[in-house]
Each structure stands twice: as structure tokens, then as C-alpha cells.
Amino acid sequence: MDLHSLTIHQLHDLLVRKEVTSREATEALYRRINEVDAHVKAYLLLTQKEAFHQADQVDRQIVRGEEIGDLAGIPLGLKDILCTKGIQTTCASKILEGYIPFYDGTVIKKLKEREAVFLGKLNMDEFAMGSSTENSGFQITHNPWNLERIPGGSSGGSAAAVAADECIAALGTDTGGSIRQPAACCGVVGLKPTYGRVSRYGLVAFASSLDQIGPITKDVEDCAILMNAISGYDPHDSTSVNTEVPNYKESLKKEVKGIRIGIPEEYWVEGMDPEVEKSVKEAIDLFKKLGADIQSISLPHTEYAVAIYYIIATAEASSNLARYDGVKYGLRIKGYRDLMEMYTQTRAKGFGKEVKRRIILGTYVLSAGYYEAYYRKASQVRTLMRKDFEEAFQRVDVIVTPTAPTPAFRVGEKTENPLQMYLSDIHTIPVNLTGIPAISIPCGFNHENLPIGLQIMGKPFGEGMLLRAAYTFEQNTDFHLKKPSLT
Ligand code: GLN
């Protein structure tokens, strides 16, 4: 088997058995990147020097006979929205070109303590705003299953890199679906943890009441391994929650007998692709065959989710992005006459079209006279949505839906129609608005061999149950084992 196509747990076993070194694995990954990234365009930056340094360190420990942890020496990719000390972090925005953080985000620190190898920084929609990675200020990432298709977004670089075997696993972030929707488009696993489960210290903020960091992996076991590494309370993030982190690997039981699965009637939306519908219904049938108790449920406020998300997310973004003015970070235009011109010209040049659209929208919904009608109203509906889920979770343990209404669309297909683009997140957004966790796993392919994703939502801090349901499904299917041919 090629080293680049291994999972975290497979490579770990080979390292421990001394059949492979971390340097060999890291070399294999860079070879693979060299071979395919000209087509996929997942990476914005490669960090070979640091990667080999870390790999060699782990190899020396192995030679000395020391025990190593399950992420030691494993080559990973990072979405370029996570602050990495001494390594440029751009959020795929021209306005952050040249910005080199002087500290590591908490998740980076945790992975470094576990001696993971970082291969480089991955492309994304600028400031994580988008569902296709076409909004990157630098390059368009292509779907490894079909290079004319989008990889999803905003963590499209992360999902495409995992699917194309350009890293063993990656981290992404999810504000409205940005881990799960690209995972679905690229046929890999993606988990958005409960709000507060993972520290966001060192994550460049998009919408602070929604953002979460999570794993994008080749299988569910790897997802559990990364969740063990990144979860937990952090005094640097006041929204992180101080509750015990279970060992997620222990949740990986092949057993769903008696588990109550809710199917929300509101999620069979108009415009849903018939092949997506078919695959998801087959997945539900499989759960039933495996002994789960399937129940129809209702989440009555679902229809408002996209609308209120685009009020709340843009409002928070307009305030978070006010800090990019040419003074502290990245880009500063030349030749300005006064301070105001420096601010305005830097922002005009540095931000892309979608980011500007959102800042304008967000500023509008927060402005005097409109705040009550928009932001406040949206917050009230958000509370009603939370109640919908609370009631549903009294009857069921998890909720199963499609991850996205269609498989990956064509590059360019929705760029002129932002509303159409916004609707790709109709199934993922309610999860962020209510703070609950959800995972996307592969559940089929359409007639063009494009992957289809299944979403499983859970109770707050119920990641263990999600992983268990996902693992059971995965171990009874082989969708996760298929690879794109990339030719
Ligand atoms: N696609 C959604 C948006 O454009 C969600 C993005 C995200 O989760 N970061 O806002």
C-alpha cells in the first residue's frame, strides 16, 4: 500500500512496528503533493523544513525504543485560518498576505505536544465565507473526484487534500457547514464539535457565536483520534466549556441496537437531488436493519435557518473584520494621502467580493433602526430553533439527514448567484445556530461517481454517540474505502 493513502491509525501501527519511519511517510506525502497538487490546488503553503524536523525527532524516539502517542510523526494539513507561530496565516485573503502569527493557536499547540507533523497550510474560501473554495483570494481548489467540480467549502482545501491523499488527515473549521459540506463533496469524514468543545484561541474569527474547529479524516477512527487530541477546556477561550472529555476511541462500538434515530420531515427540501435522497434513505434502512429505532420527528423552524444565519453570521463578521485596516496585520497599500485613505484603500484592495458583500450586509443589519428588525429577530428565532432540537432530543438519540442537498456542483456554476450558493448549507446551518455537534460520513456515489454525504447530529457534547453511530455505519459499508483516480 502507498504510504500516502494510509489513515492515522494504520500509519501509527507501521511506525510502532518500525516498518516505516515518519521521515519516509512525510517524504511520500510531499511526493504525492508534487504529483497531484498542480491539479487539485489544495495547498497555499508547504512547510517542509519544519515537517522533516518534527518527523526526524519522532524517528529518533522510536529508535531509542520510546513509546510514541497515536499522532506522533503523522503528517497532517491545516486550514489556513489557524494561527501557526512563525508560519504565514492568510485565511486565503490578500489582506492577510505577509501576516506571520507570533503564537500558535491552542489546537496547534496540542497537536505539537503530540508531535504531529504539519505539511503545510490549506486553501479555503476567504475568511471561511463560502461553500465552494472559489472565494479564495489566491486559487481555486478542485474536487479530486472530478477536477471540474468544486470541493465544497469553506474548508475545501482540507477536504480535497484528505481525499487526494495529500495529507493523512486535516483540520478544518465550521461556521455554517464548512467542515461537513466539503467532507461530503470529497467523500471523507468531517466532524463539527459542540460549540465550546474545542478551543478557538488562535482561530481567526469569522462569526464568533458559530465558529468551531474540527477534524477532516479518511475514516471515523481517525476522527476520534483527532477529537481526543484537540478537545477540552482552555482558559484562553472564554467560550470553551469546562466539562470532561471522554476518550472518543472508546465510543467506537459497532453497535446501534436500540439507538433512537430521528428523521426530520423538514429536511427533504425542494431541489434535493434524487440520488442524494436515495442514498440517504438507503443509509437509514441500513441503520434499521442493524437494529436502530427509526422515528419521524419535526424541527418546525428549519425553514428560517438560512435566513437567520446570514443575518447573524454577517453581523458578527462585520465586527470581527473591522480589525483589518492596514495597521496591525498583513497588507497596507502604498501611496495614501491620509489615515482614512489608508484604511479604506487597504480594505478595498485587500478584501474580495464575497467578504465585502458580507461586511456591507452585516453592517446594515446592525445599524440603528434595523438592529431590532433583523439581528434581534434572528436571535429570537435562533432560540426557537434550539427549543426544536431540545424537544427532538427528548425522543431520539441522534438525528440523520443528508449533509448537502446535491453532490459537488461545477466550478463556476453558482458564483454569479450567491443565494443559490447559500442554499447549499441548508442542512448544516441549523447545527451551528444551535451549537450541537454533527458529523458527515460518506454514504454513496451518484451516477457520475461523485460522493454523497450523510449527516448525523447529536446532543450537546454527544460526540461519542455520533462517532459510535458513524463507526457502525462505516464498518458495515465500504464507501470510505473508495479513492478518486485523479487521472
Ligand atoms: N457556507 C457558509 C458560509 O458561506 C458556511 C461557511 C462556514 O462554515 N465557514 O457562510
Short mmCIF file of C-alpha atoms and ligand atoms in Angstrom, two decimals:
data_model
loop_
_atom_site.label_atom_id
_atom_site.label_comp_id
_atom_site.label_asym_id
_atom_site.label_seq_id
_atom_site.Cartn_x
_atom_site.Cartn_y
_atom_site.Cartn_z
CA MET A 1 0.00 0.00 0.00
CA ASP A 2 1.21 3.53 -0.78
CA LEU A 3 2.24 5.38 2.34
CA HIS A 4 0.28 8.48 1.34
CA SER A 5 -3.00 6.61 1.33
CA LEU A 6 -2.78 5.42 4.94
CA THR A 7 -5.02 6.52 7.78
CA ILE A 8 -3.66 7.86 11.09
CA HIS A 9 -4.13 4.54 12.89
CA GLN A 10 -2.60 2.50 10.04
CA LEU A 11 0.49 4.68 9.84
CA HIS A 12 0.83 4.71 13.63
CA ASP A 13 0.91 0.90 13.66
CA LEU A 14 3.64 0.84 11.00
CA LEU A 15 5.69 3.43 12.90
CA VAL A 16 5.44 1.46 16.12
CA ARG A 17 6.38 -1.77 14.36
CA LYS A 18 9.36 0.08 12.85
CA GLU A 19 8.27 -0.87 9.35
CA VAL A 20 8.21 2.77 8.26
CA THR A 21 9.77 5.96 9.57
CA SER A 22 7.97 9.25 9.93
CA ARG A 23 10.51 10.75 7.51
CA GLU A 24 9.57 8.16 4.87
CA ALA A 25 5.89 8.87 5.36
CA THR A 26 6.47 12.64 5.20
CA GLU A 27 8.53 12.23 2.03
CA ALA A 28 5.80 10.11 0.49
CA LEU A 29 3.22 12.80 1.23
CA TYR A 30 5.32 15.57 -0.32
CA ARG A 31 5.88 13.34 -3.37
CA ARG A 32 2.15 12.90 -3.65
CA ILE A 33 1.60 16.66 -3.28
CA ASN A 34 4.15 17.21 -6.02
CA GLU A 35 2.34 14.78 -8.24
CA VAL A 36 -1.25 15.92 -7.84
CA ASP A 37 -1.45 19.37 -6.30
CA ALA A 38 -0.91 21.14 -9.60
CA HIS A 39 -4.40 19.83 -10.44
CA VAL A 40 -6.11 19.83 -7.04
CA LYS A 41 -4.56 23.07 -5.73
CA ALA A 42 -5.29 22.29 -2.10
CA TYR A 43 -2.16 23.82 -0.53
CA LEU A 44 -1.33 27.50 -0.17
CA LEU A 45 1.98 26.90 1.57
CA LEU A 46 4.26 23.92 2.27
CA THR A 47 6.43 23.76 5.37
CA GLN A 48 8.95 21.03 4.53
CA LYS A 49 11.70 22.23 6.81
CA GLU A 50 9.56 22.18 9.94
CA ALA A 51 7.86 18.95 8.87
CA PHE A 52 11.09 16.97 8.42
CA HIS A 53 12.49 18.38 11.63
CA GLN A 54 9.46 17.06 13.53
CA ALA A 55 9.47 13.73 11.68
CA ASP A 56 13.15 13.12 12.50
CA GLN A 57 12.55 13.88 16.13
CA VAL A 58 9.84 11.22 16.33
CA ASP A 59 12.01 8.74 14.42
CA ARG A 60 14.79 9.21 16.96
CA GLN A 61 12.37 8.45 19.79
CA ILE A 62 11.31 5.26 18.03
CA VAL A 63 14.93 4.20 17.54
CA ARG A 64 15.58 4.81 21.23
CA GLY A 65 12.70 2.44 21.96
CA GLU A 66 10.47 5.12 23.48
CA GLU A 67 6.73 4.77 23.36
CA ILE A 68 5.00 7.22 20.99
CA GLY A 69 1.48 8.67 21.02
CA ASP A 70 -1.08 8.00 18.30
CA LEU A 71 -0.39 11.26 16.43
CA ALA A 72 3.40 11.31 16.75
CA GLY A 73 5.05 11.52 13.35
CA ILE A 74 1.72 11.64 11.47
CA PRO A 75 1.69 14.17 8.57
CA LEU A 76 -1.33 16.49 8.79
CA GLY A 77 -2.64 19.50 6.85
CA LEU A 78 -4.02 22.67 8.43
CA LYS A 79 -6.68 25.07 7.15
CA ASP A 80 -5.01 28.43 6.69
CA ILE A 81 -7.30 30.11 9.23
CA LEU A 82 -5.43 28.58 12.18
CA CYS A 83 -2.62 30.70 13.59
CA THR A 84 0.74 28.97 13.31
CA LYS A 85 3.71 30.56 15.01
CA GLY A 86 6.27 31.82 12.53
CA ILE A 87 4.29 30.48 9.54
CA GLN A 88 2.22 32.77 7.33
CA THR A 89 -1.53 32.58 8.01
CA THR A 90 -3.70 34.25 5.39
CA CYS A 91 -7.30 32.99 5.65
CA ALA A 92 -6.88 32.92 1.84
CA SER A 93 -7.24 36.70 1.89
CA LYS A 94 -4.96 39.21 0.22
CA ILE A 95 -5.46 41.46 3.23
CA LEU A 96 -3.50 39.00 5.40
CA GLU A 97 -0.69 38.39 2.91
CA GLY A 98 2.56 38.52 4.84
CA TYR A 99 0.90 38.08 8.24
CA ILE A 100 3.04 35.81 10.40
CA PRO A 101 1.47 34.99 13.76
CA PHE A 102 3.74 35.13 16.78
CA TYR A 103 1.82 32.41 18.58
CA ASP A 104 0.25 29.01 17.95
CA GLY A 105 -3.48 28.51 18.31
CA THR A 106 -4.42 26.09 21.09
CA VAL A 107 -5.26 23.24 18.70
CA ILE A 108 -1.87 23.67 17.02
CA LYS A 109 -0.17 23.67 20.39
CA LYS A 110 -1.98 20.50 21.38
CA LEU A 111 -1.03 18.74 18.16
CA LYS A 112 2.58 19.87 18.53
CA GLU A 113 2.65 18.44 22.05
CA ARG A 114 1.51 15.18 20.48
CA GLU A 115 4.33 15.53 17.94
CA ALA A 116 2.21 15.59 14.78
CA VAL A 117 3.96 16.67 11.57
CA PHE A 118 2.45 19.68 9.74
CA LEU A 119 2.83 19.53 5.97
CA GLY A 120 1.50 22.99 5.21
CA LYS A 121 -1.46 25.38 5.09
CA LEU A 122 -4.58 24.58 3.10
CA ASN A 123 -6.74 26.71 0.85
CA MET A 124 -10.22 27.89 1.84
CA ASP A 125 -12.85 30.46 0.96
CA GLU A 126 -11.59 33.86 2.03
CA PHE A 127 -12.22 34.21 5.79
CA ALA A 128 -14.25 30.97 5.54
CA MET A 129 -17.06 32.69 3.67
CA GLY A 130 -18.36 30.32 1.03
CA SER A 131 -19.31 26.77 0.14
CA SER A 132 -17.01 26.06 -2.81
CA THR A 133 -13.49 27.41 -2.08
CA GLU A 134 -13.95 29.60 -5.16
CA ASN A 135 -13.84 32.68 -2.91
CA SER A 136 -10.17 32.16 -2.08
CA GLY A 137 -8.11 35.25 -2.82
CA PHE A 138 -5.35 33.05 -4.28
CA GLN A 139 -6.55 29.93 -6.12
CA ILE A 140 -9.48 27.64 -6.78
CA THR A 141 -9.26 24.16 -5.28
CA HIS A 142 -10.65 21.33 -7.39
CA ASN A 143 -12.52 18.22 -6.31
CA PRO A 144 -10.24 15.15 -6.58
CA TRP A 145 -13.23 13.05 -7.74
CA ASN A 146 -13.77 15.32 -10.72
CA LEU A 147 -11.49 18.26 -11.32
CA GLU A 148 -14.26 20.27 -12.96
CA ARG A 149 -16.20 20.22 -9.70
CA ILE A 150 -15.83 22.27 -6.53
CA PRO A 151 -14.52 20.51 -3.40
CA GLY A 152 -17.13 22.28 -1.21
CA GLY A 153 -16.20 24.98 1.25
CA SER A 154 -15.05 26.75 3.07
CA SER A 155 -12.59 24.01 4.21
CA GLY A 156 -12.30 22.83 0.58
CA GLY A 157 -8.50 22.66 0.68
CA SER A 158 -8.62 20.43 3.77
CA ALA A 159 -11.26 18.04 2.39
CA ALA A 160 -9.65 17.85 -1.07
CA ALA A 161 -6.20 17.21 0.43
CA VAL A 162 -7.54 14.34 2.57
CA ALA A 163 -9.47 12.83 -0.36
CA ALA A 164 -6.48 13.14 -2.72
CA ASP A 165 -4.12 11.59 -0.14
CA GLU A 166 -2.12 14.82 0.09
CA CYS A 167 -2.15 14.53 3.89
CA ILE A 168 -3.12 11.77 6.29
CA ALA A 169 -5.80 13.97 7.91
CA ALA A 170 -6.54 17.68 8.32
CA LEU A 171 -8.19 20.28 10.48
CA GLY A 172 -10.99 22.47 9.19
CA THR A 173 -13.42 24.95 10.70
CA ASP A 174 -17.19 25.07 10.54
CA THR A 175 -19.38 28.15 10.97
CA GLY A 176 -22.33 27.03 8.85
CA GLY A 177 -21.19 23.73 7.37
CA SER A 178 -17.60 24.33 6.31
CA ILE A 179 -16.26 21.02 7.63
CA ARG A 180 -19.24 18.79 6.81
CA GLN A 181 -20.25 20.04 3.36
CA PRO A 182 -16.72 19.77 1.86
CA ALA A 183 -16.28 16.39 3.58
CA ALA A 184 -19.50 15.27 1.84
CA CYS A 185 -18.38 16.68 -1.54
CA CYS A 186 -15.00 14.92 -1.30
CA GLY A 187 -16.16 11.59 0.17
CA VAL A 188 -14.37 11.89 3.52
CA VAL A 189 -15.33 12.20 7.21
CA GLY A 190 -15.81 15.63 8.87
CA LEU A 191 -16.95 16.46 12.38
CA LYS A 192 -18.17 19.79 13.75
CA PRO A 193 -17.86 19.55 17.54
CA THR A 194 -20.27 21.06 20.06
CA TYR A 195 -19.81 24.82 20.50
CA GLY A 196 -17.32 25.03 23.38
CA ARG A 197 -15.80 21.55 22.96
CA VAL A 198 -12.66 22.77 21.15
CA SER A 199 -10.77 25.96 21.98
CA ARG A 200 -10.81 28.64 19.29
CA TYR A 201 -7.84 30.54 20.66
CA GLY A 202 -5.73 31.24 17.60
CA LEU A 203 -8.58 30.63 15.15
CA VAL A 204 -9.12 33.77 13.09
CA ALA A 205 -12.71 34.74 13.91
CA PHE A 206 -15.46 34.79 11.29
CA ALA A 207 -18.71 34.57 13.33
CA SER A 208 -17.83 34.09 16.96
CA SER A 209 -21.11 32.58 18.15
CA LEU A 210 -20.90 29.87 15.47
CA ASP A 211 -17.25 29.01 14.67
CA GLN A 212 -15.79 25.63 15.69
CA ILE A 213 -12.62 23.74 14.73
CA GLY A 214 -12.86 20.05 13.84
CA PRO A 215 -11.22 17.08 12.08
CA ILE A 216 -11.47 16.04 8.43
CA THR A 217 -10.28 12.44 8.07
CA LYS A 218 -10.31 9.30 5.94
CA ASP A 219 -12.30 7.29 8.47
CA VAL A 220 -14.23 7.56 11.72
CA GLU A 221 -11.46 6.10 13.90
CA ASP A 222 -9.09 8.88 12.78
CA CYS A 223 -11.79 11.39 13.59
CA ALA A 224 -11.98 10.05 17.15
CA ILE A 225 -8.17 10.20 17.48
CA LEU A 226 -8.08 13.86 16.44
CA MET A 227 -11.04 14.72 18.66
CA ASN A 228 -9.18 13.26 21.63
CA ALA A 229 -6.24 15.49 20.80
CA ILE A 230 -7.99 18.83 20.23
CA SER A 231 -10.93 18.80 22.67
CA GLY A 232 -11.01 20.37 26.11
CA TYR A 233 -11.27 23.49 28.17
CA ASP A 234 -8.89 26.37 27.54
CA PRO A 235 -8.64 29.44 29.76
CA HIS A 236 -7.64 31.43 26.64
CA ASP A 237 -11.11 30.91 25.11
CA SER A 238 -13.97 32.08 27.31
CA THR A 239 -16.46 30.12 25.19
CA SER A 240 -14.71 26.80 25.73
CA VAL A 241 -16.59 24.64 28.21
CA ASN A 242 -15.07 23.01 31.24
CA THR A 243 -16.57 19.55 31.05
CA GLU A 244 -14.79 16.25 30.98
CA VAL A 245 -13.55 14.96 27.64
CA PRO A 246 -14.35 11.29 27.23
CA ASN A 247 -11.96 9.01 25.38
CA TYR A 248 -13.62 9.10 21.97
CA LYS A 249 -11.87 5.96 20.82
CA GLU A 250 -13.89 4.08 23.38
CA SER A 251 -17.06 5.25 21.63
CA LEU A 252 -16.14 3.30 18.51
CA LYS A 253 -18.52 0.41 19.09
CA LYS A 254 -20.04 -1.47 16.19
CA GLU A 255 -23.47 -1.44 17.68
CA VAL A 256 -26.60 0.69 17.21
CA LYS A 257 -29.23 -1.71 18.51
CA GLY A 258 -31.93 0.24 20.31
CA ILE A 259 -30.45 3.63 19.44
CA ARG A 260 -33.26 6.02 18.54
CA ILE A 261 -32.66 7.83 15.26
CA GLY A 262 -34.83 10.80 14.32
CA ILE A 263 -35.54 11.73 10.70
CA PRO A 264 -36.72 15.34 10.44
CA GLU A 265 -39.52 15.72 7.91
CA GLU A 266 -38.46 19.31 7.11
CA TYR A 267 -35.11 18.19 5.67
CA TRP A 268 -36.47 16.64 2.48
CA VAL A 269 -36.29 20.02 0.78
CA GLU A 270 -37.35 21.10 -2.64
CA GLY A 271 -34.49 20.92 -5.10
CA MET A 272 -32.91 17.95 -3.36
CA ASP A 273 -31.06 15.73 -5.76
CA PRO A 274 -32.92 12.40 -6.19
CA GLU A 275 -29.69 10.39 -5.94
CA VAL A 276 -28.81 12.09 -2.65
CA GLU A 277 -32.27 11.31 -1.37
CA LYS A 278 -31.94 7.68 -2.44
CA SER A 279 -28.52 7.18 -0.80
CA VAL A 280 -29.63 8.76 2.46
CA LYS A 281 -32.81 6.66 2.54
CA GLU A 282 -30.71 3.54 1.98
CA ALA A 283 -28.45 4.60 4.83
CA ILE A 284 -31.47 4.93 7.10
CA ASP A 285 -32.64 1.45 6.03
CA LEU A 286 -29.24 0.06 6.93
CA PHE A 287 -29.45 1.59 10.41
CA LYS A 288 -32.86 -0.01 10.76
CA LYS A 289 -31.50 -3.38 9.70
CA LEU A 290 -28.75 -3.01 12.29
CA GLY A 291 -31.38 -2.63 14.99
CA ALA A 292 -31.78 1.14 15.37
CA ASP A 293 -35.21 2.51 16.17
CA ILE A 294 -36.12 4.96 13.36
CA GLN A 295 -38.61 7.70 14.17
CA SER A 296 -40.02 10.59 12.21
CA ILE A 297 -39.51 13.92 14.00
CA SER A 298 -40.26 17.58 13.32
CA LEU A 299 -37.94 20.60 13.57
CA PRO A 300 -40.53 23.22 12.67
CA HIS A 301 -38.29 26.29 12.44
CA THR A 302 -35.89 24.76 9.91
CA GLU A 303 -37.17 26.94 7.07
CA TYR A 304 -35.78 30.09 8.71
CA ALA A 305 -32.28 28.72 9.28
CA VAL A 306 -30.52 30.05 6.18
CA ALA A 307 -32.11 33.49 6.50
CA ILE A 308 -31.20 33.96 10.14
CA TYR A 309 -27.73 32.53 9.63
CA TYR A 310 -26.99 35.19 7.02
CA ILE A 311 -28.06 37.90 9.47
CA ILE A 312 -26.14 36.59 12.49
CA ALA A 313 -23.01 35.43 10.63
CA THR A 314 -22.67 38.65 8.60
CA ALA A 315 -23.32 40.85 11.64
CA GLU A 316 -20.59 39.13 13.62
CA ALA A 317 -18.25 39.08 10.62
CA SER A 318 -18.65 42.81 10.03
CA SER A 319 -17.47 43.46 13.54
CA ASN A 320 -14.70 40.81 13.55
CA LEU A 321 -13.27 42.03 10.26
CA ALA A 322 -13.13 45.66 11.36
CA ARG A 323 -9.62 45.00 12.65
CA TYR A 324 -8.11 44.65 9.17
CA ASP A 325 -7.28 48.23 8.33
CA GLY A 326 -3.66 48.11 7.27
CA VAL A 327 -2.31 48.94 10.73
CA LYS A 328 -1.67 45.69 12.56
CA TYR A 329 -1.97 42.84 10.07
CA GLY A 330 -0.76 41.93 6.60
CA LEU A 331 -1.43 44.25 3.70
CA ARG A 332 -1.04 48.05 3.72
CA ILE A 333 -1.48 49.82 0.39
CA LYS A 334 1.11 52.36 -0.70
CA GLY A 335 0.69 55.97 -1.72
CA TYR A 336 -2.17 57.05 0.57
CA ARG A 337 -2.67 60.70 1.44
CA ASP A 338 -4.06 60.35 4.94
CA LEU A 339 -5.01 57.76 7.53
CA MET A 340 -8.60 57.39 6.36
CA GLU A 341 -7.48 56.76 2.82
CA MET A 342 -5.03 54.13 4.04
CA TYR A 343 -7.84 52.33 5.87
CA THR A 344 -10.34 52.48 3.05
CA GLN A 345 -7.93 51.70 0.22
CA THR A 346 -6.35 48.81 2.13
CA ARG A 347 -9.80 47.31 2.73
CA ALA A 348 -10.92 47.98 -0.85
CA LYS A 349 -7.86 46.22 -2.25
CA GLY A 350 -7.43 43.52 0.37
CA PHE A 351 -10.92 42.02 0.64
CA GLY A 352 -12.60 40.00 -2.12
CA LYS A 353 -16.13 40.45 -3.41
CA GLU A 354 -17.94 38.00 -1.13
CA VAL A 355 -16.23 39.32 2.00
CA LYS A 356 -17.23 42.87 1.07
CA ARG A 357 -20.80 41.76 0.41
CA ARG A 358 -20.96 40.23 3.88
CA ILE A 359 -19.40 43.22 5.64
CA ILE A 360 -21.93 45.51 4.00
CA LEU A 361 -24.84 43.20 4.83
CA GLY A 362 -23.62 42.76 8.40
CA THR A 363 -23.13 46.47 8.94
CA TYR A 364 -26.63 47.09 7.63
CA VAL A 365 -28.38 44.58 9.89
CA LEU A 366 -26.61 46.03 12.92
CA SER A 367 -27.29 49.67 12.10
CA ALA A 368 -29.57 51.88 14.20
CA GLY A 369 -33.19 51.33 13.31
CA TYR A 370 -32.59 47.95 11.70
CA TYR A 371 -30.99 46.07 14.58
CA GLU A 372 -34.35 45.24 16.17
CA ALA A 373 -35.92 44.13 12.92
CA TYR A 374 -33.04 41.93 11.84
CA TYR A 375 -30.42 40.94 14.39
CA ARG A 376 -32.76 40.76 17.35
CA LYS A 377 -35.44 38.93 15.45
CA ALA A 378 -32.87 36.47 14.14
CA SER A 379 -31.62 35.82 17.69
CA GLN A 380 -35.18 35.12 18.82
CA VAL A 381 -35.75 32.62 16.02
CA ARG A 382 -32.42 31.04 16.94
CA THR A 383 -33.80 30.38 20.42
CA LEU A 384 -36.88 28.75 18.91
CA MET A 385 -34.65 26.50 16.81
CA ARG A 386 -32.75 25.48 19.92
CA LYS A 387 -36.06 24.51 21.52
CA ASP A 388 -36.95 22.42 18.45
CA PHE A 389 -33.78 20.41 18.93
CA GLU A 390 -34.20 20.13 22.71
CA GLU A 391 -37.64 18.65 22.21
CA ALA A 392 -36.46 16.32 19.46
CA PHE A 393 -33.58 15.06 21.58
CA GLN A 394 -36.01 14.05 24.31
CA ARG A 395 -37.35 11.47 21.89
CA VAL A 396 -34.28 10.45 19.93
CA ASP A 397 -30.53 9.98 20.49
CA VAL A 398 -29.30 11.23 17.11
CA ILE A 399 -30.81 12.84 14.01
CA VAL A 400 -29.93 11.69 10.50
CA THR A 401 -30.17 13.90 7.38
CA PRO A 402 -28.35 14.50 4.11
CA THR A 403 -25.24 16.70 4.58
CA ALA A 404 -25.95 18.72 1.45
CA PRO A 405 -28.87 18.79 -0.99
CA THR A 406 -26.69 17.94 -4.02
CA PRO A 407 -23.30 16.38 -4.78
CA ALA A 408 -20.43 18.75 -5.69
CA PHE A 409 -21.51 21.28 -8.32
CA ARG A 410 -19.42 22.57 -11.22
CA VAL A 411 -16.71 25.18 -10.78
CA GLY A 412 -18.35 28.48 -11.73
CA GLU A 413 -21.90 27.14 -11.57
CA LYS A 414 -23.04 29.26 -8.62
CA THR A 415 -20.54 32.08 -8.45
CA GLU A 416 -22.92 34.58 -10.04
CA ASN A 417 -25.79 33.58 -7.79
CA PRO A 418 -24.86 33.96 -4.11
CA LEU A 419 -28.31 32.95 -2.96
CA GLN A 420 -28.01 29.59 -4.72
CA MET A 421 -24.62 29.16 -3.08
CA TYR A 422 -26.07 29.99 0.36
CA LEU A 423 -28.68 27.27 -0.10
CA SER A 424 -26.01 24.55 -0.26
CA ASP A 425 -25.79 24.84 3.52
CA ILE A 426 -29.45 24.37 4.27
CA HIS A 427 -28.84 21.07 6.10
CA THR A 428 -25.74 22.08 8.02
CA ILE A 429 -26.56 25.59 9.27
CA PRO A 430 -29.13 24.61 11.97
CA VAL A 431 -26.35 22.69 13.74
CA ASN A 432 -24.20 25.82 14.14
CA LEU A 433 -27.12 28.03 15.12
CA THR A 434 -27.99 25.66 17.95
CA GLY A 435 -24.43 24.72 18.96
CA ILE A 436 -24.89 20.95 18.67
CA PRO A 437 -22.31 18.56 17.16
CA ALA A 438 -22.67 16.78 13.80
CA ILE A 439 -20.61 14.50 11.60
CA SER A 440 -20.67 13.87 7.86
CA ILE A 441 -19.67 10.43 6.55
CA PRO A 442 -19.65 9.01 3.03
CA CYS A 443 -22.90 7.15 2.20
CA GLY A 444 -22.84 6.67 -1.55
CA PHE A 445 -21.94 7.88 -5.03
CA ASN A 446 -24.10 9.27 -7.79
CA HIS A 447 -24.11 8.07 -11.42
CA GLU A 448 -21.13 10.35 -12.15
CA ASN A 449 -19.10 8.82 -9.33
CA LEU A 450 -19.42 11.91 -7.12
CA PRO A 451 -19.55 11.23 -3.36
CA ILE A 452 -22.68 11.74 -1.24
CA GLY A 453 -22.59 12.59 2.47
CA LEU A 454 -24.75 11.50 5.39
CA GLN A 455 -25.09 13.87 8.34
CA ILE A 456 -25.61 12.63 11.90
CA MET A 457 -26.47 15.28 14.51
CA GLY A 458 -26.17 14.75 18.25
CA LYS A 459 -26.99 16.23 21.63
CA PRO A 460 -24.64 18.88 23.03
CA PHE A 461 -21.38 17.14 23.99
CA GLY A 462 -22.76 13.93 22.49
CA GLU A 463 -19.83 13.46 20.09
CA GLY A 464 -19.31 9.95 21.46
CA MET A 465 -22.74 8.85 20.30
CA LEU A 466 -22.18 10.42 16.86
CA LEU A 467 -18.91 8.60 16.46
CA ARG A 468 -20.50 5.33 17.52
CA ALA A 469 -23.36 5.63 15.00
CA ALA A 470 -20.94 6.77 12.28
CA TYR A 471 -18.49 3.96 13.03
CA THR A 472 -21.20 1.33 12.93
CA PHE A 473 -22.39 2.61 9.55
CA GLU A 474 -18.85 2.79 8.19
CA GLN A 475 -17.94 -0.71 9.33
CA ASN A 476 -20.98 -2.07 7.52
CA THR A 477 -20.27 -0.26 4.24
CA ASP A 478 -17.27 0.36 2.00
CA PHE A 479 -17.86 3.91 0.71
CA HIS A 480 -14.96 5.24 2.81
CA LEU A 481 -12.55 2.83 1.14
CA LYS A 482 -13.08 4.16 -2.40
CA LYS A 483 -10.44 6.53 -3.77
CA PRO A 484 -10.60 9.02 -6.61
CA SER A 485 -8.46 8.00 -9.60
CA LEU A 486 -7.23 11.57 -10.22
CA THR A 487 -6.31 10.89 -13.81
N1 GLN B 1 -21.00 28.32 3.52
C1 GLN B 1 -21.34 29.04 4.70
C2 GLN B 1 -20.97 30.49 4.53
O1 GLN B 1 -20.64 30.85 3.47
C3 GLN B 1 -20.64 28.44 5.87
C4 GLN B 1 -19.21 28.78 5.92
C5 GLN B 1 -18.50 28.21 7.11
O2 GLN B 1 -18.98 27.29 7.76
N2 GLN B 1 -17.38 28.79 7.42
O3 GLN B 1 -21.01 31.26 5.43
#
